[in-house]
Backbone as a printed PyTorch tensor [residue, N CA C, xyz], in Angstrom:
tensor([[[-75.1190,  -6.3480, -13.3860],
         [-75.1450,  -5.1840, -12.4670],
         [-74.6700,  -6.4180, -11.5650]],

        [[-74.4620,  -7.9870, -10.6880],
         [-74.0260,  -8.7350, -10.1190],
         [-72.1920,  -9.9470, -10.5720]],

        [[-72.8680,  -8.7050, -11.8440],
         [-71.2890,  -9.5920, -12.1150],
         [-70.6450,  -8.6710, -12.1210]],

        [[-70.7490,  -6.9430, -12.7650],
         [-69.6290,  -5.6570, -12.2830],
         [-69.3000,  -5.8070, -11.0860]],

        [[-70.1510,  -6.0090,  -9.4950],
         [-70.5690,  -6.0880,  -8.7300],
         [-69.2370,  -7.5440,  -7.8920]],

        [[-69.3200,  -7.7150,  -9.1430],
         [-68.6900,  -9.5340,  -8.0240],
         [-67.4520,  -8.9640,  -9.2300]],

        [[-66.7040,  -8.3390, -10.1430],
         [-65.6830,  -8.1290, -10.5390],
         [-65.2820,  -7.2040,  -9.7420]],

        [[-65.6510,  -6.0110,  -9.3990],
         [-64.8140,  -4.5530,  -7.9700],
         [-64.8100,  -5.1710,  -6.8810]],

        [[-66.0500,  -6.5950,  -6.2670],
         [-65.5360,  -7.5150,  -4.6530],
         [-64.4330,  -7.8830,  -5.3240]],

        [[-64.2390,  -8.8150,  -7.0240],
         [-62.7180,  -9.7890,  -6.7860],
         [-61.5610,  -9.2390,  -6.7120]],

        [[-61.2630,  -7.7430,  -7.6240],
         [-60.8620,  -6.5110,  -7.4130],
         [-60.0070,  -6.0790,  -5.7050]],

        [[-60.8470,  -6.4770,  -5.7640],
         [-60.2390,  -5.4820,  -4.1860],
         [-59.9640,  -6.0220,  -3.1050]],

        [[-60.2130,  -7.3490,  -3.0500],
         [-60.8370,  -8.7260,  -2.5980],
         [-58.8010,  -8.7380,  -2.8530]],

        [[-57.7950,  -8.9720,  -4.0940],
         [-56.8360,  -9.1290,  -4.9010],
         [-55.6950,  -8.1720,  -4.2640]],

        [[-56.3660,  -6.8700,  -4.3770],
         [-55.7670,  -5.2500,  -4.1870],
         [-55.2990,  -6.4410,  -2.2700]],

        [[-56.3570,  -6.1560,  -1.3130],
         [-55.9520,  -6.2900,  -0.1010],
         [-54.7590,  -7.2690,   0.3480]],

        [[-55.2910,  -8.4250,  -0.7670],
         [-54.8210,  -9.1560,  -0.2190],
         [-53.4070,  -9.6290,  -0.7390]],

        [[-52.9140,  -8.1300,  -1.1200],
         [-51.4150,  -8.1480,  -1.7820],
         [-50.6200,  -7.4660,  -0.3010]],

        [[-51.8100,  -5.9710,  -0.6850],
         [-51.3670,  -4.8280,   0.5490],
         [-50.9420,  -5.8600,   2.0120]],

        [[-52.2340,  -6.6460,   2.1330],
         [-51.5800,  -7.4100,   3.3140],
         [-50.2830,  -7.8100,   3.0260]],

        [[-50.0930,  -9.1670,   2.2330],
         [-49.4120, -10.1440,   2.1550],
         [-47.8100,  -8.4540,   2.4520]],

        [[-48.1190,  -7.3210,   1.4530],
         [-46.2040,  -6.5710,   1.5710],
         [-46.2540,  -6.2280,   3.0030]],

        [[-47.5210,  -6.3230,   3.4970],
         [-47.2200,  -6.1900,   5.0260],
         [-46.3680,  -6.3130,   6.0030]],

        [[-47.1740,  -8.4580,   5.6450],
         [-46.6100,  -9.4020,   7.0030],
         [-45.2630,  -9.9630,   6.7090]],

        [[-44.9930,  -9.8280,   4.6950],
         [-43.2500,  -9.9260,   4.5880],
         [-43.0230,  -9.1270,   4.9770]],

        [[-42.9740,  -7.6640,   5.2550],
         [-41.5250,  -6.2200,   6.0560],
         [-41.5450,  -5.5240,   4.7550]],

        [[-42.7990,  -5.5610,   3.3720],
         [-41.7870,  -4.4300,   2.5460],
         [-42.5370,  -3.0810,   2.4980]],

        [[-44.2140,  -2.9690,   3.8470],
         [-44.9150,  -2.4300,   3.6140],
         [-44.5070,  -1.6880,   4.9190]],

        [[-44.1770,  -0.1120,   5.6550],
         [-44.6760,  -1.2020,   7.2730],
         [-45.3270,   0.8290,   7.3700]],

        [[-46.4620,  -0.0920,   7.6300],
         [-47.0420,   0.4710,   8.6390],
         [-47.5470,   1.7670,   9.6700]],

        [[-46.5270,   1.3910,  10.1660],
         [-45.7640,   2.7300,  11.3230],
         [-44.4120,   3.0390,  11.0780]],

        [[-44.0790,   3.8740,  10.5260],
         [-42.6040,   3.2690,   9.8950],
         [-41.0250,   4.2360,  11.4750]],

        [[-40.5320,   3.2330,  11.0830],
         [-40.1000,   2.7450,  12.6810],
         [-38.4670,   4.4280,  12.5140]],

        [[-39.3110,   4.6500,  14.0150],
         [-37.1360,   6.0320,  13.9050],
         [-36.5310,   5.9720,  14.1890]],

        [[-35.3600,   6.2820,  13.5610],
         [-33.7990,   5.5780,  13.0000],
         [-33.4450,   6.6250,  14.2440]],

        [[-32.5020,   6.1530,  14.7730],
         [-31.2800,   6.3830,  15.8150],
         [-30.4880,   7.8260,  15.0180]],

        [[-30.2040,   8.6740,  15.1600],
         [-29.5890,   9.0810,  14.8920],
         [-28.4410,   9.8260,  15.7280]],

        [[-27.5910,  10.1810,  15.0130],
         [-25.8610,   9.4540,  15.7110],
         [-25.1900,  10.7890,  15.4880]],

        [[-25.2910,  11.8900,  16.0450],
         [-24.3760,  13.4890,  16.0850],
         [-22.4740,  13.1980,  15.8080]],

        [[-23.2590,  13.4060,  14.5450],
         [-21.2910,  13.2750,  14.3120],
         [-20.1550,  14.4450,  15.7180]],

        [[-19.5860,  12.9310,  15.7230],
         [-17.9900,  13.3560,  16.0430],
         [-17.4980,  14.0620,  16.0850]],

        [[-16.8500,  16.0320,  16.2030],
         [-16.6070,  16.4090,  15.5780],
         [-14.8460,  16.3060,  15.8600]],

        [[-14.0010,  15.9140,  14.1970],
         [-12.9380,  14.7200,  14.4030],
         [-11.9060,  16.3700,  14.5430]],

        [[-10.9960,  15.3880,  15.6590],
         [ -9.5060,  16.1890,  16.0570],
         [ -8.7360,  16.6660,  15.4150]],

        [[ -8.4700,  17.7570,  15.4430],
         [ -7.4690,  17.7310,  13.9130],
         [ -6.0800,  17.7010,  14.5560]],

        [[ -5.1290,  17.4430,  13.8940],
         [ -3.7420,  17.7610,  14.3550],
         [ -3.1330,  18.5320,  15.0030]],

        [[ -2.8040,  19.4600,  15.8200],
         [ -1.9380,  20.3840,  16.1250],
         [ -0.8380,  21.3890,  15.4260]],

        [[ -0.1850,  21.8810,  15.5000],
         [  0.8680,  22.6930,  14.1040],
         [  1.1780,  23.3140,  15.5820]],

        [[  2.6740,  21.8870,  15.2370],
         [  3.8650,  22.0180,  16.3640],
         [  4.5810,  22.8280,  15.8230]],

        [[  5.4830,  24.1940,  15.7660],
         [  6.6100,  24.8480,  15.4120],
         [  8.0260,  24.6930,  16.3580]],

        [[  7.5710,  24.1100,  16.8860],
         [  8.8770,  23.3970,  17.3100],
         [  9.4160,  22.2350,  16.5210]],

        [[  9.2680,  21.9130,  16.0800],
         [ 10.2280,  21.2180,  14.8990],
         [ 11.0650,  21.7010,  14.1760]],

        [[ 12.1950,  20.6200,  14.1470],
         [ 13.2500,  21.0090,  13.1170],
         [ 12.5870,  19.9980,  11.3940]],

        [[ 12.7590,  21.1470,  10.3520],
         [ 11.9760,  20.6190,   9.0770],
         [ 12.9730,  20.7540,   8.4330]],

        [[ 12.7100,  19.4510,   7.9720],
         [ 14.0000,  19.2310,   6.2570],
         [ 12.9290,  19.5220,   4.7160]],

        [[ 13.2750,  20.9720,   4.1450],
         [ 12.2770,  20.2920,   2.5300],
         [ 13.2660,  19.8240,   1.8400]],

        [[ 13.0090,  18.7490,   0.9420],
         [ 13.7190,  18.5670,   0.4880],
         [ 13.4530,  18.4390,  -0.8190]],

        [[ 13.6880,  18.9820,  -2.6040],
         [ 13.2480,  19.1680,  -3.4200],
         [ 13.4910,  18.1050,  -4.9570]],

        [[ 13.1570,  16.8880,  -4.8930],
         [ 12.8520,  15.8750,  -5.4270],
         [ 12.4120,  15.6000,  -6.5110]],

        [[ 11.6860,  17.1590,  -7.5690],
         [ 11.8770,  17.1230,  -9.3310],
         [ 12.0880,  18.0590,  -9.5340]],

        [[ 11.8540,  17.6670, -10.4890],
         [ 12.8330,  19.1420, -11.6910],
         [ 12.2130,  20.4970, -11.7300]],

        [[ 11.7150,  20.4030, -11.4320],
         [ 11.2420,  22.5130, -11.1520],
         [ 11.7880,  22.8170,  -9.5390]],

        [[ 12.5010,  23.7440, -10.5400],
         [ 13.5450,  24.5700,  -9.5940],
         [ 13.7050,  24.6430,  -8.5740]],

        [[ 13.1000,  25.7700,  -6.8120],
         [ 12.5750,  26.6830,  -6.4300],
         [ 11.0580,  25.7700,  -5.7510]],

        [[ 11.2850,  25.0410,  -5.9150],
         [  9.9650,  24.9310,  -4.8340],
         [  9.8130,  24.3590,  -3.4040]],

        [[ 11.3230,  24.6470,  -3.3860],
         [ 11.4530,  24.3830,  -1.5440],
         [ 11.8820,  25.3710,  -1.0030]],

        [[ 12.0700,  26.1030,  -1.8110],
         [ 11.8290,  27.6980,  -1.7880],
         [ 10.7480,  28.2000,  -1.2740]],

        [[  9.6000,  27.8170,  -2.0690],
         [  8.5610,  28.4940,  -1.5160],
         [  7.7330,  28.3940,  -0.7600]],

        [[  8.0670,  26.3270,  -0.1590],
         [  7.4440,  25.3790,   0.8680],
         [  7.9380,  26.3250,   1.9400]],

        [[  9.3380,  26.1770,   2.1330],
         [  9.9990,  27.3740,   2.9050],
         [  9.8420,  28.0700,   3.6930]],

        [[  9.3020,  29.2010,   2.4310],
         [  8.9630,  30.4860,   3.1090],
         [  7.2880,  30.6300,   3.9840]],

        [[  6.7660,  29.1740,   2.7680],
         [  5.0170,  28.9130,   3.6960],
         [  5.1660,  28.4600,   5.2600]],

        [[  6.5960,  27.6400,   5.1580],
         [  5.8760,  27.2560,   6.4580],
         [  7.1580,  28.4260,   7.6330]],

        [[  7.8000,  29.4310,   7.1840],
         [  8.3450,  29.9790,   8.2310],
         [  6.5940,  31.6610,   8.4390]],

        [[  6.6130,  31.7840,   7.7720],
         [  4.3820,  32.5770,   7.7150],
         [  3.8790,  32.0390,   7.7890]],

        [[  4.1080,  30.6900,   8.6060],
         [  2.6230,  29.9260,   9.2800],
         [  3.7280,  29.5400,  11.1730]],

        [[  4.3770,  30.1360,  10.4800],
         [  5.0550,  30.1710,  12.4330],
         [  6.5130,  29.6740,  12.8430]],

        [[  6.9490,  28.7620,  11.1720],
         [  8.9230,  28.4230,  11.8670],
         [  9.1100,  29.1590,  12.0460]],

        [[ 10.0000,  28.5430,  12.8220],
         [ 11.6840,  30.0880,  13.0460],
         [ 12.3060,  29.4810,  11.9610]],

        [[ 13.1080,  30.1680,  11.2680],
         [ 13.7900,  30.3170,   9.5450],
         [ 15.2630,  29.6650,   9.9130]],

        [[ 15.7300,  29.5220,  10.8880],
         [ 17.6990,  28.2440,  11.1980],
         [ 16.2030,  26.9970,  11.7800]],

        [[ 15.5090,  26.5840,  11.6560],
         [ 15.0570,  25.4370,  12.0040],
         [ 14.6630,  24.5220,  10.6260]],

        [[ 14.2420,  25.6920,   9.9080],
         [ 13.6740,  25.4620,   8.6640],
         [ 14.4720,  25.0120,   7.2990]],

        [[ 15.1490,  23.8520,   6.6460],
         [ 16.0540,  23.8360,   6.3120],
         [ 14.8350,  23.4260,   4.1840]],

        [[ 15.8840,  24.2850,   3.6440],
         [ 15.7400,  24.2570,   2.2070],
         [ 17.1960,  23.5370,   0.9290]],

        [[ 16.6790,  21.9320,   0.0510],
         [ 17.1600,  22.3050,  -0.4670],
         [ 17.4320,  20.4620,  -1.4980]],

        [[ 17.4510,  20.6330,  -2.4590],
         [ 17.1020,  19.5680,  -3.6980],
         [ 17.7950,  18.5680,  -3.3010]],

        [[ 16.5780,  17.7100,  -3.6120],
         [ 16.7420,  16.1840,  -3.1090],
         [ 18.3560,  15.8490,  -3.9800]],

        [[ 18.1470,  14.0770,  -3.7240],
         [ 18.9040,  13.3140,  -4.5140],
         [ 17.8500,  13.4010,  -6.6270]],

        [[ 17.1170,  13.0000,  -5.8270],
         [ 16.1850,  13.0950,  -7.4600],
         [ 15.5000,  13.4620,  -8.2290]],

        [[ 14.2110,  13.1610,  -9.2110],
         [ 13.9450,  14.6680,  -9.6240],
         [ 12.8790,  14.0520, -10.0580]],

        [[ 12.4140,  12.2360,  -9.4430],
         [ 11.9590,  11.8540, -10.1340],
         [ 10.5580,  11.2360,  -9.1440]],

        [[ 10.8030,  12.0000,  -7.8810],
         [  9.7850,  11.6230,  -7.0100],
         [  8.3480,  11.5450,  -7.1750]],

        [[  7.2690,  10.7110,  -6.6460],
         [  6.0420,  10.8820,  -7.0330],
         [  5.1300,  11.2760,  -6.5720]],

        [[  5.6550,  11.2100,  -4.8970],
         [  3.9090,  11.8470,  -4.3150],
         [  4.8200,  13.2750,  -3.4630]],

        [[  3.9420,  13.5500,  -2.9910],
         [  4.6770,  14.9370,  -1.5390],
         [  4.7790,  14.3610,  -0.5100]],

        [[  5.7690,  13.2050,   0.9990],
         [  5.2260,  12.6970,   1.6320],
         [  6.0710,  13.4980,   3.0530]],

        [[  5.8260,  13.5490,   3.3950],
         [  6.7640,  13.9150,   5.5380],
         [  6.9750,  12.8930,   6.1380]],

        [[  7.9980,  13.0410,   6.7410],
         [  9.1590,  11.7280,   6.7330],
         [  8.6130,  12.3800,   8.4920]],

        [[  8.3320,  10.8620,   9.0510],
         [  9.0770,  11.5370,  10.3820],
         [  9.3600,  10.5590,  11.0870]],

        [[ 10.5740,  10.5480,  12.4630],
         [ 11.4120,   9.2310,  12.6710],
         [ 10.5870,   9.0910,  14.4990]],

        [[  9.8720,   8.9770,  14.9600],
         [  9.3200,   8.3650,  16.3560],
         [  7.7050,   8.7470,  16.0050]],

        [[  7.3710,   7.2340,  16.6020],
         [  5.8650,   7.7300,  16.4490],
         [  4.9700,   8.1450,  17.4560]],

        [[  5.7510,   9.4920,  17.7840],
         [  4.8170,  10.2730,  19.1830],
         [  5.3730,  12.1140,  18.0840]],

        [[  5.9110,  11.4750,  17.1390],
         [  6.3310,  12.8860,  15.9450],
         [  5.4520,  12.8140,  14.9670]],

        [[  4.1880,  11.9580,  14.4930],
         [  2.6380,  11.7830,  13.6530],
         [  2.4920,  12.4380,  13.8300]],

        [[  1.3610,  12.9490,  15.0960],
         [  0.4840,  14.2710,  14.8500],
         [  1.7410,  15.7580,  13.8870]],

        [[  2.1780,  15.9870,  14.7300],
         [  3.2810,  17.1160,  14.0710],
         [  2.9980,  16.7500,  12.3160]],

        [[  3.6020,  16.2170,  12.4470],
         [  3.6890,  15.1670,  10.6860],
         [  2.4130,  15.4890,  10.1380]],

        [[  1.2290,  14.8040,  10.3650],
         [  0.1840,  15.6460,   9.4810],
         [ -0.8630,  16.7150,  10.4560]],

        [[  0.1260,  17.2140,  11.0390],
         [ -0.1520,  19.2530,  10.4560],
         [  0.1380,  19.9690,  10.0580]],

        [[  0.9230,  19.7170,   9.9520],
         [  2.1490,  19.8230,   8.8820],
         [  1.5770,  19.9340,   7.6360]],

        [[  1.5690,  18.4370,   7.2750],
         [  0.3600,  18.0280,   6.1280],
         [ -0.0510,  18.2310,   5.0630]],

        [[ -1.4850,  19.0350,   6.4790],
         [ -3.2750,  19.6670,   6.3660],
         [ -1.8340,  21.4100,   6.2190]],

        [[ -1.2410,  21.9850,   6.8810],
         [ -0.0920,  22.9910,   6.3500],
         [  0.2700,  24.3410,   5.1020]],

        [[  0.5180,  21.8730,   4.7120],
         [  1.3440,  22.3140,   2.8510],
         [  0.5250,  22.1480,   2.4100]],

        [[ -1.8020,  21.5800,   2.3850],
         [ -2.1990,  21.6060,   1.4310],
         [ -2.0130,  20.1110,   0.8690]],

        [[ -1.6170,  18.7080,   1.9860],
         [ -2.4030,  17.7600,   2.4950],
         [ -0.8610,  17.2800,   1.5540]],

        [[ -0.4390,  15.6380,   2.0960],
         [  0.5790,  14.8120,   1.3670],
         [  0.2490,  13.6680,   2.4020]],

        [[  1.7790,  12.9760,   1.7610],
         [  1.6640,  11.3500,   2.8050],
         [  1.9610,  11.5770,   3.8490]],

        [[  2.2680,  10.9140,   5.1380],
         [  2.5980,  10.7750,   6.0320],
         [  3.3430,   9.4180,   6.5630]],

        [[  4.6200,   9.2910,   6.8090],
         [  5.3350,   8.2810,   6.2790],
         [  6.2050,   8.0660,   7.8850]],

        [[  5.9680,   6.7900,   8.9250],
         [  7.4820,   6.8210,   9.7240],
         [  8.6370,   5.9440,   8.8430]],

        [[  9.3020,   6.5650,   9.4180],
         [ 11.1440,   6.4350,   8.8440],
         [ 11.9970,   7.4460,   9.3410]],

        [[ 13.0350,   6.2430,   9.6450],
         [ 14.3520,   6.6120,   9.8790],
         [ 15.3690,   7.3700,   9.4690]],

        [[ 15.0130,   7.4260,   7.4970],
         [ 15.8940,   7.6310,   7.4270],
         [ 16.6140,   9.0310,   7.2160]],

        [[ 15.9460,  10.1110,   7.1840],
         [ 16.8280,  11.3700,   6.7430],
         [ 16.9270,  11.5190,   8.4130]],

        [[ 16.8500,  11.0260,   8.9590],
         [ 17.1760,  10.7630,  10.4850],
         [ 18.9090,  11.7640,  11.5600]],

        [[ 19.5270,  11.0700,  10.7070],
         [ 21.5110,  11.8090,   9.8220],
         [ 21.3460,  12.4590,   9.3090]],

        [[ 20.4330,  13.1580,   8.9940],
         [ 20.6940,  14.1330,   8.3830],
         [ 20.2820,  16.1980,   9.1190]],

        [[ 19.9160,  15.1120,  10.1670],
         [ 19.4840,  15.8520,  11.7420],
         [ 20.3360,  16.1490,  12.4790]],

        [[ 20.8560,  17.6620,  12.5870],
         [ 22.6140,  17.7810,  13.0600],
         [ 21.9230,  19.6140,  14.3350]],

        [[ 20.4610,  19.1180,  14.3750],
         [ 20.1780,  20.4080,  15.3700],
         [ 19.6930,  19.6520,  16.4410]],

        [[ 19.4630,  17.8900,  16.6380],
         [ 18.9950,  17.5940,  18.1070],
         [ 17.4440,  18.0760,  18.8340]],

        [[ 17.1700,  18.4870,  17.6840],
         [ 15.6160,  18.2050,  18.1300],
         [ 15.0980,  17.4590,  17.1160]],

        [[ 13.5310,  17.3060,  17.4520],
         [ 11.9950,  15.7100,  16.5910],
         [ 12.3810,  16.9720,  15.0120]],

        [[ 12.2120,  16.4320,  14.6780],
         [ 12.7870,  16.8490,  13.1310],
         [ 11.6720,  16.1930,  12.2340]],

        [[ 10.8750,  17.0320,  11.1890],
         [ 10.1580,  16.2620,   9.4850],
         [ 10.7580,  16.6770,   8.4100]],

        [[ 10.6480,  15.9960,   7.6920],
         [ 10.9180,  15.9040,   6.1100],
         [ 10.2800,  16.0210,   4.9750]],

        [[  9.9870,  16.7640,   4.5410],
         [  9.9470,  17.2810,   3.2390],
         [ 10.2020,  16.0700,   1.7580]],

        [[  9.6110,  15.1310,   1.6240],
         [  9.9180,  14.9910,   0.6660],
         [  8.3360,  15.7810,  -0.7380]],

        [[  9.4620,  16.5510,  -1.6630],
         [  8.0050,  17.2690,  -2.2090],
         [  8.9070,  16.6540,  -3.2570]],

        [[  6.8690,  15.9040,  -4.2520],
         [  7.3140,  15.4190,  -4.9720],
         [  6.3260,  15.7420,  -6.7190]],

        [[  6.0130,  15.3270,  -7.8630],
         [  6.0210,  15.4090,  -8.7510],
         [  4.5630,  15.6450,  -8.7180]],

        [[  3.7840,  15.3580,  -7.9070],
         [  2.2340,  16.4930,  -7.8120],
         [  2.3050,  17.6840,  -7.4760]],

        [[  2.7180,  18.0130,  -6.7530],
         [  2.8680,  20.0350,  -6.9300],
         [  3.6150,  20.4050,  -7.3870]],

        [[  3.7980,  18.8930,  -8.6840],
         [  4.5830,  19.9980, -10.3760],
         [  3.8240,  20.4360, -11.0830]],

        [[  3.4840,  21.8520, -11.4700],
         [  2.9260,  22.6240, -11.9960],
         [  2.2950,  21.2760, -13.8710]],

        [[  3.8700,  20.7550, -14.4880],
         [  3.2270,  20.3190, -15.3880],
         [  4.2390,  19.7420, -15.3520]],

        [[  3.5610,  18.1420, -16.0330],
         [  4.9500,  16.5620, -16.1070],
         [  5.8160,  17.2300, -16.6610]],

        [[  6.7810,  16.6730, -16.5840],
         [  7.7150,  15.6050, -17.3630],
         [  7.8130,  15.3960, -18.4270]],

        [[  8.4290,  15.8510, -19.5340],
         [  8.4720,  15.3650, -20.0010],
         [  9.2590,  13.9250, -19.6410]],

        [[  9.0160,  12.8540, -20.9640],
         [  9.7360,  11.3280, -21.0760],
         [ 10.4970,  10.8950, -22.1550]]])
């Protein structure tokens, strides 16, 4: 009986020693720490500005994508005379991209990207020469990511 009690006592001391060691090393917390909860900040979404002139260039082999996007923009509130849709010089542009000229136009470009279902947004003055309206202009180049079926090479 003494042998049994000594084995039980040794086992209890071993378990208690391991537990105390884990507490001292910080692997076990006796009192759970309260964690600060940070309320999520609402993301500001860009507000769509329909006063911009929009040039839509279809840089894919699919005809009609530019007209579809033009109709989508007009239905969203853009004025029909400020939205010009035409074919681009290339038919292998990889990703739909919205180009804006001035840094102040970035928010409008982001809002337009949201409207059309996502697109890359870049600042470039490459298409500034095509703007004959005298208004701020955004240029949408439709890429192969909008094509139903990838073209055969």
